[in-house]
Coordinates of C-alpha atoms and ligand atoms in Angstrom, one line a residue:
M1 CA -18.5 -17.1 42.3
A2 CA -17.4 -20.3 44.0
M3 CA -21.0 -21.3 44.5
H4 CA -21.4 -21.7 40.7
T5 CA -20.9 -24.9 38.9
R6 CA -18.7 -24.6 35.8
R7 CA -21.8 -24.7 33.6
A8 CA -23.7 -22.1 35.6
T9 CA -20.7 -19.8 35.7
L10 CA -20.3 -20.0 32.0
A11 CA -24.0 -19.3 31.3
L12 CA -23.7 -16.2 33.4
T13 CA -20.5 -15.2 31.6
G14 CA -22.2 -15.5 28.3
A15 CA -25.2 -13.6 29.4
A16 CA -23.1 -10.8 30.9
A17 CA -20.9 -10.7 27.8
L18 CA -23.9 -10.1 25.6
A19 CA -26.3 -8.3 27.9
A20 CA -28.7 -11.2 27.1
C21 CA -29.3 -13.0 23.9
T22 CA -32.8 -11.6 23.5
R23 CA -31.7 -8.2 22.5
T24 CA -30.5 -7.3 19.0
A25 CA -28.2 -4.5 17.9
Q26 CA -30.5 -1.9 16.4
N27 CA -28.1 0.9 15.8
R28 CA -24.7 2.4 16.7
S29 CA -25.6 3.2 20.2
D30 CA -26.4 -0.5 20.9
N31 CA -22.8 -1.3 20.0
A32 CA -22.1 0.0 23.5
A33 CA -20.6 -2.8 25.5
P34 CA -22.5 -4.2 28.4
D35 CA -20.9 -3.2 31.7
P36 CA -17.9 -5.5 32.2
G37 CA -18.5 -5.2 35.8
D38 CA -21.4 -7.6 35.3
S39 CA -19.0 -10.3 34.4
P40 CA -18.6 -13.0 37.0
G41 CA -15.0 -13.2 36.1
R42 CA -14.3 -16.7 35.0
F43 CA -13.6 -15.7 31.4
V44 CA -12.5 -12.6 29.7
S45 CA -15.5 -10.7 28.4
P46 CA -15.4 -9.9 24.6
N47 CA -15.6 -6.2 25.4
G48 CA -13.5 -6.4 28.6
P49 CA -10.4 -4.3 29.4
E50 CA -8.0 -7.2 28.4
V51 CA -9.4 -7.0 24.9
A52 CA -9.1 -3.2 24.7
A53 CA -5.5 -3.4 26.1
V54 CA -4.4 -5.8 23.3
E55 CA -6.1 -3.7 20.7
R56 CA -4.1 -0.7 21.8
L57 CA -0.9 -2.6 21.2
R58 CA -1.7 -3.3 17.5
T59 CA 0.4 -1.2 15.2
T60 CA -1.8 1.3 13.3
N61 CA -1.0 4.0 10.7
G62 CA -3.8 6.4 11.5
T63 CA -5.8 5.6 8.3
V64 CA -9.4 4.7 8.9
R65 CA -11.1 2.9 5.9
E66 CA -14.9 3.4 6.0
V67 CA -17.1 0.8 4.3
R68 CA -20.8 0.4 4.2
L69 CA -22.1 -3.1 3.6
T70 CA -25.8 -3.5 3.0
A71 CA -27.1 -7.1 3.2
V72 CA -30.0 -7.3 0.8
E73 CA -32.3 -9.9 -0.8
G74 CA -32.6 -9.7 -4.6
P75 CA -31.7 -11.1 -8.0
V76 CA -28.2 -11.9 -9.0
E77 CA -27.0 -12.9 -12.5
L78 CA -24.7 -16.0 -12.4
G79 CA -23.8 -16.1 -16.1
G80 CA -25.4 -17.5 -19.2
G81 CA -28.5 -15.4 -18.5
R82 CA -29.2 -17.4 -15.4
S83 CA -30.6 -15.3 -12.6
V84 CA -31.4 -16.4 -9.0
R85 CA -32.9 -14.6 -6.0
T86 CA -30.5 -14.6 -3.1
W87 CA -28.9 -12.7 -0.3
T88 CA -25.8 -10.6 -1.0
Y89 CA -23.8 -7.6 0.1
G90 CA -25.0 -4.8 -2.1
G91 CA -26.4 -7.0 -4.9
E92 CA -22.9 -8.1 -5.9
L93 CA -21.6 -11.7 -6.0
P94 CA -19.0 -12.0 -4.6
G95 CA -19.4 -8.8 -2.6
T96 CA -17.1 -6.0 -3.5
E97 CA -13.6 -6.8 -2.3
I98 CA -12.3 -4.8 0.7
R99 CA -8.7 -3.9 0.2
L100 CA -6.7 -2.5 3.1
T101 CA -3.0 -1.9 4.0
A102 CA -1.7 -3.5 7.1
G103 CA -1.9 -0.8 9.9
D104 CA -5.3 0.5 8.7
T105 CA -8.3 0.6 10.9
L106 CA -11.5 -0.9 9.2
A107 CA -14.7 0.9 10.0
A108 CA -17.4 -1.2 8.4
S109 CA -21.1 -0.5 8.9
V110 CA -23.2 -3.6 8.2
V111 CA -26.8 -2.6 7.4
N112 CA -29.3 -5.4 7.6
H113 CA -32.1 -5.3 4.9
L114 CA -32.6 -9.1 5.2
P115 CA -35.8 -10.7 6.6
D116 CA -33.5 -12.4 9.3
T117 CA -30.9 -11.4 11.8
T118 CA -27.3 -11.3 10.5
S119 CA -23.7 -10.7 11.5
A120 CA -20.3 -10.2 9.8
H121 CA -17.3 -12.4 10.7
W122 CA -13.8 -11.4 9.4
H123 CA -12.4 -14.8 8.7
G124 CA -8.8 -15.2 9.6
L125 CA -8.1 -11.8 11.1
A126 CA -6.5 -11.7 14.6
L127 CA -8.8 -8.8 15.6
R128 CA -10.4 -7.5 18.8
N129 CA -12.8 -10.1 20.1
D130 CA -15.9 -7.9 20.3
M131 CA -15.6 -7.2 16.5
D132 CA -15.4 -10.9 15.6
G133 CA -19.0 -11.1 14.6
V134 CA -20.3 -14.1 16.4
P135 CA -23.9 -13.5 17.5
D136 CA -24.7 -14.4 21.0
L137 CA -21.0 -14.8 21.9
T138 CA -19.2 -11.6 20.9
Q139 CA -22.2 -9.4 20.0
A140 CA -26.0 -9.3 19.8
P141 CA -27.5 -10.3 16.4
I142 CA -28.1 -7.5 14.0
A143 CA -31.9 -7.3 13.6
P144 CA -33.7 -6.8 10.4
G145 CA -33.6 -3.1 9.7
G146 CA -30.7 -2.7 12.2
E147 CA -27.1 -1.8 11.7
F148 CA -23.8 -2.7 13.4
A149 CA -20.6 -0.6 13.3
Y150 CA -17.6 -2.8 13.2
R151 CA -14.3 -1.0 13.9
F152 CA -10.9 -2.7 14.5
A153 CA -7.2 -2.4 13.7
V154 CA -5.9 -4.7 11.0
D155 CA -2.2 -5.3 11.5
R156 CA -1.3 -8.4 9.5
P157 CA -1.2 -8.6 5.7
G158 CA -2.9 -11.4 3.9
T159 CA -5.8 -12.9 2.0
Y160 CA -8.9 -13.0 4.1
W161 CA -12.7 -12.9 3.5
F162 CA -15.9 -12.1 5.4
H163 CA -19.3 -13.7 5.8
P164 CA -22.1 -13.9 8.3
H165 CA -21.7 -16.1 11.3
T166 CA -25.5 -16.6 11.5
G167 CA -27.2 -19.9 10.6
V168 CA -26.3 -21.1 7.1
Q169 CA -26.3 -17.6 5.5
V170 CA -22.7 -18.1 4.2
D171 CA -24.2 -20.6 1.8
R172 CA -26.2 -17.9 0.2
G173 CA -24.3 -15.0 -1.5
L174 CA -23.1 -13.2 1.6
Y175 CA -19.3 -13.3 1.2
A176 CA -16.5 -11.1 -0.2
P177 CA -12.7 -11.0 -0.2
L178 CA -10.8 -8.9 2.3
I179 CA -7.3 -8.3 1.1
V180 CA -4.7 -6.7 3.4
E181 CA -1.7 -5.5 1.5
D182 CA 1.8 -5.5 3.0
P183 CA 3.3 -2.0 3.0
R184 CA 6.7 -3.8 2.6
E185 CA 5.6 -6.4 0.1
P186 CA 8.5 -8.8 -0.4
L187 CA 7.0 -10.5 -3.5
S188 CA 7.2 -8.9 -6.9
Y189 CA 4.4 -9.5 -9.4
D190 CA 2.7 -7.6 -12.3
R191 CA -0.9 -8.4 -11.6
E192 CA -3.2 -9.8 -9.0
W193 CA -6.2 -12.1 -9.5
T194 CA -8.6 -12.9 -6.6
V195 CA -10.4 -16.2 -7.3
V196 CA -13.4 -17.0 -5.1
L197 CA -14.8 -20.5 -5.2
D198 CA -18.4 -21.4 -4.3
D199 CA -20.9 -24.1 -4.4
W200 CA -24.4 -22.8 -5.3
L201 CA -28.0 -23.8 -4.7
D202 CA -29.8 -20.8 -3.3
G203 CA -32.7 -19.8 -5.4
V204 CA -32.3 -22.7 -7.9
D205 CA -35.6 -24.6 -8.3
G206 CA -36.8 -23.3 -5.0
S207 CA -33.7 -24.5 -3.0
T208 CA -32.4 -22.6 0.0
P209 CA -29.6 -23.4 2.5
D210 CA -32.2 -23.4 5.3
A211 CA -34.3 -26.1 3.4
V212 CA -31.1 -28.2 3.0
M213 CA -30.3 -27.9 6.7
A214 CA -33.8 -29.0 7.5
E215 CA -33.5 -32.0 5.2
L216 CA -30.1 -33.0 6.7
M217 CA -31.7 -32.8 10.2
G218 CA -34.2 -35.4 9.1
G219 CA -37.0 -33.2 7.8
P220 CA -38.8 -33.9 4.5
A221 CA -36.8 -33.6 1.4
T222 CA -37.2 -30.4 -0.5
H223 CA -38.0 -30.4 -4.2
P224 CA -35.6 -31.4 -5.5
S225 CA -33.6 -33.2 -2.8
R226 CA -30.0 -31.8 -2.6
M227 CA -28.4 -34.9 -1.0
L228 CA -25.8 -36.8 -3.1
G229 CA -27.2 -40.1 -4.1
Q230 CA -25.3 -43.4 -4.4
R231 CA -23.7 -42.8 -7.7
P232 CA -19.9 -43.3 -7.8
R233 CA -18.4 -40.0 -7.0
S234 CA -15.3 -40.2 -4.8
V235 CA -12.0 -39.4 -6.4
L236 CA -10.4 -39.9 -3.0
L237 CA -11.3 -43.5 -2.4
G238 CA -10.5 -44.4 1.2
R239 CA -10.2 -40.8 2.2
G240 CA -13.8 -40.1 2.9
E241 CA -15.8 -37.2 1.7
P242 CA -15.6 -33.5 2.1
G243 CA -19.4 -32.9 1.6
H244 CA -22.7 -34.5 0.9
V245 CA -24.7 -31.7 -0.6
D246 CA -25.3 -32.0 -4.3
Y247 CA -25.2 -28.5 -5.6
P248 CA -26.7 -27.7 -9.0
L249 CA -24.0 -25.1 -9.7
Y250 CA -20.3 -24.4 -8.9
L251 CA -19.0 -20.9 -9.3
V252 CA -15.8 -19.0 -9.7
N253 CA -16.2 -15.3 -8.9
G254 CA -20.0 -15.7 -9.1
R255 CA -20.0 -17.1 -12.6
T256 CA -21.0 -20.5 -13.9
A257 CA -18.6 -22.5 -16.1
D258 CA -20.6 -21.9 -19.3
D259 CA -20.1 -18.1 -19.0
P260 CA -16.9 -17.8 -16.9
S261 CA -15.1 -14.7 -15.7
V262 CA -12.0 -13.9 -17.8
F263 CA -8.8 -12.5 -16.4
T264 CA -6.6 -10.8 -19.0
A265 CA -2.8 -10.4 -18.7
K266 CA 0.3 -10.3 -21.0
P267 CA 2.4 -13.3 -21.8
G268 CA 5.3 -13.5 -19.2
D269 CA 3.4 -11.5 -16.6
R270 CA 3.9 -12.7 -13.0
I271 CA 0.4 -13.1 -11.5
R272 CA -0.4 -13.4 -7.9
I273 CA -3.5 -15.5 -7.6
R274 CA -5.4 -15.4 -4.3
F275 CA -7.7 -18.4 -3.9
I276 CA -10.5 -18.3 -1.4
N277 CA -12.9 -21.2 -0.8
A278 CA -16.3 -19.7 0.1
G279 CA -18.2 -22.9 -0.3
G280 CA -20.6 -24.2 2.3
D281 CA -20.1 -28.0 1.8
T282 CA -17.5 -28.4 -1.0
A283 CA -13.7 -28.7 -1.0
F284 CA -12.2 -27.6 -4.3
R285 CA -9.1 -29.0 -6.2
V286 CA -7.8 -26.2 -8.4
A287 CA -5.3 -26.0 -11.2
L288 CA -4.4 -23.6 -14.0
G289 CA -4.0 -25.4 -17.3
G290 CA -0.5 -25.1 -18.8
H291 CA 1.0 -23.7 -15.6
R292 CA 2.7 -24.8 -12.4
M293 CA 2.0 -22.7 -9.3
T294 CA 4.4 -21.5 -6.7
V295 CA 2.6 -21.4 -3.3
T296 CA 3.6 -18.4 -1.3
H297 CA 0.9 -18.2 1.4
T298 CA -1.8 -20.1 3.0
D299 CA -4.6 -18.5 5.1
G300 CA -2.8 -15.2 4.7
E301 CA 0.5 -16.4 6.2
P302 CA 3.7 -16.8 4.2
V303 CA 5.1 -20.3 3.6
Q304 CA 8.4 -21.5 2.3
P305 CA 7.7 -21.4 -1.5
A306 CA 6.5 -24.7 -2.8
E307 CA 5.9 -25.7 -6.4
T308 CA 2.7 -27.6 -7.2
D309 CA 0.4 -28.5 -10.1
A310 CA -2.8 -28.4 -8.0
L311 CA -4.1 -27.2 -4.7
L312 CA -6.9 -28.6 -2.4
L313 CA -8.9 -26.0 -0.5
G314 CA -11.3 -26.9 2.3
M315 CA -14.1 -24.6 3.1
G316 CA -12.7 -21.3 4.5
E317 CA -9.1 -22.0 3.4
R318 CA -7.0 -19.6 1.2
Y319 CA -3.9 -20.0 -0.8
D320 CA -1.8 -17.4 -2.6
V321 CA 0.3 -18.5 -5.6
L322 CA 2.6 -17.0 -8.2
V323 CA 2.4 -18.0 -11.8
T324 CA 4.2 -16.8 -14.9
A325 CA 1.6 -16.5 -17.6
G326 CA 2.0 -18.4 -20.8
D327 CA 0.9 -17.2 -24.2
G328 CA -2.7 -18.2 -25.0
V329 CA -6.0 -19.0 -23.3
F330 CA -5.9 -21.2 -20.2
P331 CA -8.6 -22.8 -18.0
L332 CA -8.5 -22.3 -14.3
T333 CA -10.6 -25.3 -13.2
A334 CA -11.9 -25.9 -9.7
L335 CA -13.1 -29.5 -9.2
A336 CA -15.7 -30.1 -6.5
E337 CA -13.6 -32.8 -4.7
G338 CA -15.5 -36.1 -4.2
K339 CA -18.5 -34.7 -6.1
G340 CA -17.2 -34.5 -9.7
P341 CA -18.5 -31.2 -11.3
T342 CA -16.1 -28.4 -12.1
A343 CA -16.2 -24.6 -11.9
L344 CA -14.2 -22.5 -14.4
A345 CA -12.5 -19.2 -14.9
V346 CA -10.2 -18.2 -17.8
L347 CA -6.8 -16.7 -18.1
R348 CA -6.4 -15.0 -21.4
T349 CA -3.0 -13.5 -22.6
S350 CA -3.7 -13.6 -26.3
P351 CA -6.6 -12.3 -28.4
M352 CA -6.4 -15.5 -30.4
G353 CA -7.8 -18.8 -29.2
A354 CA -11.2 -20.1 -28.2
A355 CA -12.3 -20.1 -24.6
P356 CA -12.0 -23.4 -22.9
A357 CA -15.1 -25.6 -22.7
A358 CA -17.2 -25.6 -19.5
G359 CA -16.1 -29.1 -18.4
T360 CA -12.4 -28.7 -19.2
R361 CA -10.1 -30.7 -16.9
P362 CA -6.5 -29.6 -17.3
A363 CA -3.9 -32.4 -16.8
E364 CA -2.5 -30.4 -13.8
L365 CA -5.6 -31.3 -11.8
D366 CA -4.2 -34.9 -11.6
G367 CA -0.6 -33.7 -11.1
A368 CA 1.5 -33.0 -8.0
L369 CA -0.6 -31.8 -5.1
V370 CA 1.1 -30.1 -2.2
T371 CA -1.2 -30.2 0.8
A372 CA -1.1 -27.8 3.7
D373 CA 0.3 -30.4 6.2
L374 CA 3.4 -30.6 4.0
M375 CA 4.0 -26.8 3.9
R376 CA 6.5 -25.0 6.2
A377 CA 6.1 -21.6 7.7
A378 CA 8.3 -18.9 6.2
D379 CA 11.1 -18.0 8.6
S380 CA 9.6 -14.6 9.2
V381 CA 6.5 -16.1 10.8
R382 CA 7.8 -19.3 12.3
P383 CA 6.8 -19.5 15.9
A384 CA 9.6 -20.0 18.4
D385 CA 10.0 -23.7 19.4
R386 CA 8.4 -24.1 22.8
A387 CA 6.8 -26.9 24.8
P388 CA 3.0 -26.5 25.2
D389 CA 1.8 -25.2 28.6
R390 CA -1.6 -26.7 28.0
T391 CA -3.1 -29.4 25.8
I392 CA -6.7 -29.5 24.7
R393 CA -7.9 -32.8 23.2
L394 CA -10.9 -32.6 20.9
T395 CA -12.6 -35.6 19.2
L396 CA -14.6 -34.9 16.1
T397 CA -17.8 -37.0 16.4
G398 CA -21.0 -37.6 14.5
S399 CA -22.4 -39.2 11.4
M400 CA -24.1 -38.3 8.2
R401 CA -27.0 -40.5 9.1
Q402 CA -27.8 -38.8 12.4
H403 CA -26.3 -35.4 11.4
D404 CA -25.2 -35.2 15.0
W405 CA -21.9 -33.4 14.3
A406 CA -20.1 -32.3 17.4
F407 CA -16.8 -32.1 19.4
D408 CA -16.7 -34.8 22.0
R409 CA -20.4 -35.8 21.3
Q410 CA -21.6 -32.5 22.7
P411 CA -23.4 -30.4 20.1
Y412 CA -22.7 -26.7 20.7
D413 CA -25.2 -24.6 22.5
H414 CA -24.2 -21.0 23.2
H415 CA -26.3 -20.9 26.4
H416 CA -24.9 -24.0 28.0
S417 CA -21.6 -25.1 26.4
T418 CA -18.5 -24.7 28.5
P419 CA -15.5 -23.0 26.8
H420 CA -12.2 -24.7 26.8
A421 CA -10.1 -22.4 29.1
V422 CA -6.8 -21.0 28.1
R423 CA -4.6 -18.3 29.6
K424 CA -3.0 -15.4 27.9
G425 CA 0.7 -16.1 27.3
E426 CA 0.3 -19.8 27.1
R427 CA 1.5 -22.0 24.2
V428 CA -1.7 -24.1 23.7
R429 CA -1.7 -27.4 21.9
L430 CA -4.8 -28.6 20.2
E431 CA -5.0 -32.3 19.5
F432 CA -7.8 -33.2 17.1
A433 CA -8.9 -36.8 16.4
N434 CA -11.5 -37.2 13.7
H435 CA -13.6 -40.2 14.6
T436 CA -16.1 -39.6 11.7
G437 CA -16.2 -40.8 8.1
M438 CA -16.0 -37.3 6.7
W439 CA -13.6 -34.4 6.2
H440 CA -13.8 -31.5 8.5
P441 CA -12.0 -28.2 7.8
V442 CA -11.6 -26.9 11.4
H443 CA -11.4 -23.1 11.8
L444 CA -10.2 -21.2 14.9
H445 CA -11.1 -17.5 15.2
G446 CA -8.7 -14.7 16.1
H447 CA -5.5 -16.8 15.9
T448 CA -3.3 -18.9 13.7
F449 CA -2.0 -22.3 14.6
S450 CA 0.7 -24.5 13.1
Q451 CA 1.9 -28.1 13.4
P452 CA 4.8 -28.3 15.9
G453 CA 8.3 -27.9 14.5
G454 CA 7.6 -25.2 11.9
G455 CA 4.4 -26.1 10.0
A456 CA 2.6 -23.5 8.0
R457 CA 0.5 -21.0 10.0
K458 CA -3.1 -21.5 9.4
D459 CA -6.6 -20.6 10.7
T460 CA -8.4 -23.4 8.9
A461 CA -7.1 -27.0 8.5
I462 CA -8.6 -30.1 6.9
I463 CA -8.7 -33.1 9.1
L464 CA -9.4 -36.3 7.1
P465 CA -11.5 -39.2 8.4
G466 CA -9.9 -41.3 11.0
R467 CA -6.9 -39.0 11.2
K468 CA -5.4 -36.9 13.9
L469 CA -4.0 -33.4 13.7
T470 CA -1.9 -31.7 16.4
V471 CA -1.4 -27.9 16.2
D472 CA 0.1 -25.3 18.5
L473 CA -1.0 -21.7 19.0
D474 CA 0.1 -18.7 21.1
A475 CA -2.7 -17.5 23.3
D476 CA -2.1 -13.8 22.6
N477 CA -5.6 -12.4 21.8
P478 CA -7.9 -12.5 24.8
G479 CA -11.6 -13.2 24.4
L480 CA -14.1 -15.9 23.6
W481 CA -13.2 -17.5 20.3
M482 CA -15.2 -19.9 18.1
L483 CA -13.5 -23.2 17.1
H484 CA -15.6 -25.0 14.5
C485 CA -15.9 -27.1 11.4
H486 CA -16.3 -24.8 8.4
N487 CA -18.7 -27.2 6.6
I488 CA -21.6 -24.9 7.4
Y489 CA -24.0 -27.8 7.8
H490 CA -21.7 -29.5 10.3
S491 CA -21.2 -26.3 12.3
E492 CA -24.9 -25.6 12.4
G493 CA -25.4 -29.3 13.3
G494 CA -23.3 -28.7 16.4
M495 CA -19.6 -29.1 15.5
M496 CA -18.5 -25.9 17.3
T497 CA -16.9 -25.0 20.5
V498 CA -15.2 -22.0 22.2
L499 CA -11.7 -21.3 23.4
G500 CA -12.2 -18.9 26.3
Y501 CA -9.4 -16.9 28.0
A502 CA -9.5 -17.2 31.7
S503 CA -9.7 -13.8 33.4
D504 CA -7.1 -13.1 36.1
Ligands
CU601 CU1 -17.3 -30.9 9.4

């Protein structure tokens, strides 16, 4: 292969890994891996023997959980009698939660009844690479009318979620929680509440995420335009903005604030709340009126417990907290950071008391805010101190005006982009520098990373404008792994790249 340039070699690797991008997965038999013997050998193939070897080392309990997910187009009721036509898993918004126990194997058939190709990415899981759900990188796209059988061991407990990795489909209704319980759960609590946050435009006055993407890329404005105007909006003056899309609706668990979902408990109950930001272009600041929260996890990984009034979630991030329920009716408010509107859910522990008004802003929203960069990994998951074997420097580039989002000014192209090479066993340092005027929640597939010296383990981290972030990871999961901004319009605009394990 010495005759190949880096670029040519990569293009060949990608083609071999996928048996060409022109084919789509029509059925179970098409899941069959292309012959790894085709691989030119510069990078591990997603279905290569290195991937299978690591999968065999994952601890399993013999239980296989079978799930059928049908991606469909159809009407969904968002509350207050408001109905929109959108794309969901099984007509539910959010999709039905998948709940596993660490050690289970998930066997999930994704059936595509959409008018477009699709895929399913299991956000945050350190799973086998060929089940990661990235079309044209780890699998062929699932064609309309087709089906793909995902099957992988899940060996780490935590709060995860899943969504397509195809176009801007995550900004429709294709998302659902994936909760992995710990068979030796160290926390004690009486109830669990999964809270999924979302920004919504699909099907409202003719809007679609694809039309928004076209408008961002310089096409004609749709009716109505979904770009934020010049009105004052930033509550983070000087810290830039997490998004530019002006959504008509903000949802908690698929409901609008005028007809919110209600979670009932008893006064004094300890409640574990699992927050998931499924938004496409919105960071949310969340608070539960009348309560402080004890943060126990972020992105599924335990942290040293931290007390806070509010939390800030970038797109794709998760937090788990414990609260002790007061007696009454309490607003759980999610403020669209930098945009202004709020989404709402309600905690009710008393039959008495009126529901909070739609725009309720509990004082805790402006209270203490513990951000992820201040959190520390729990001792049980703190990586050993170790000097990096390799440092990869990535500059986040682009502007709202050009919508030319990228790493190092090179918009991602799965046919031609060159992965950043790592080797199995290395401690890899990622040094991000955000040279743009916007926030970017950067997400790495298949791994967790942490700030050196014991920072919280995460798979998605906010990088503010003009700031740097240094994180380390252990390269222990061979394959080709996406690294991208989780603002869906930025990633589709090109702010994506790949970490590729070199083959030996
Ligand atoms: Cu971004």
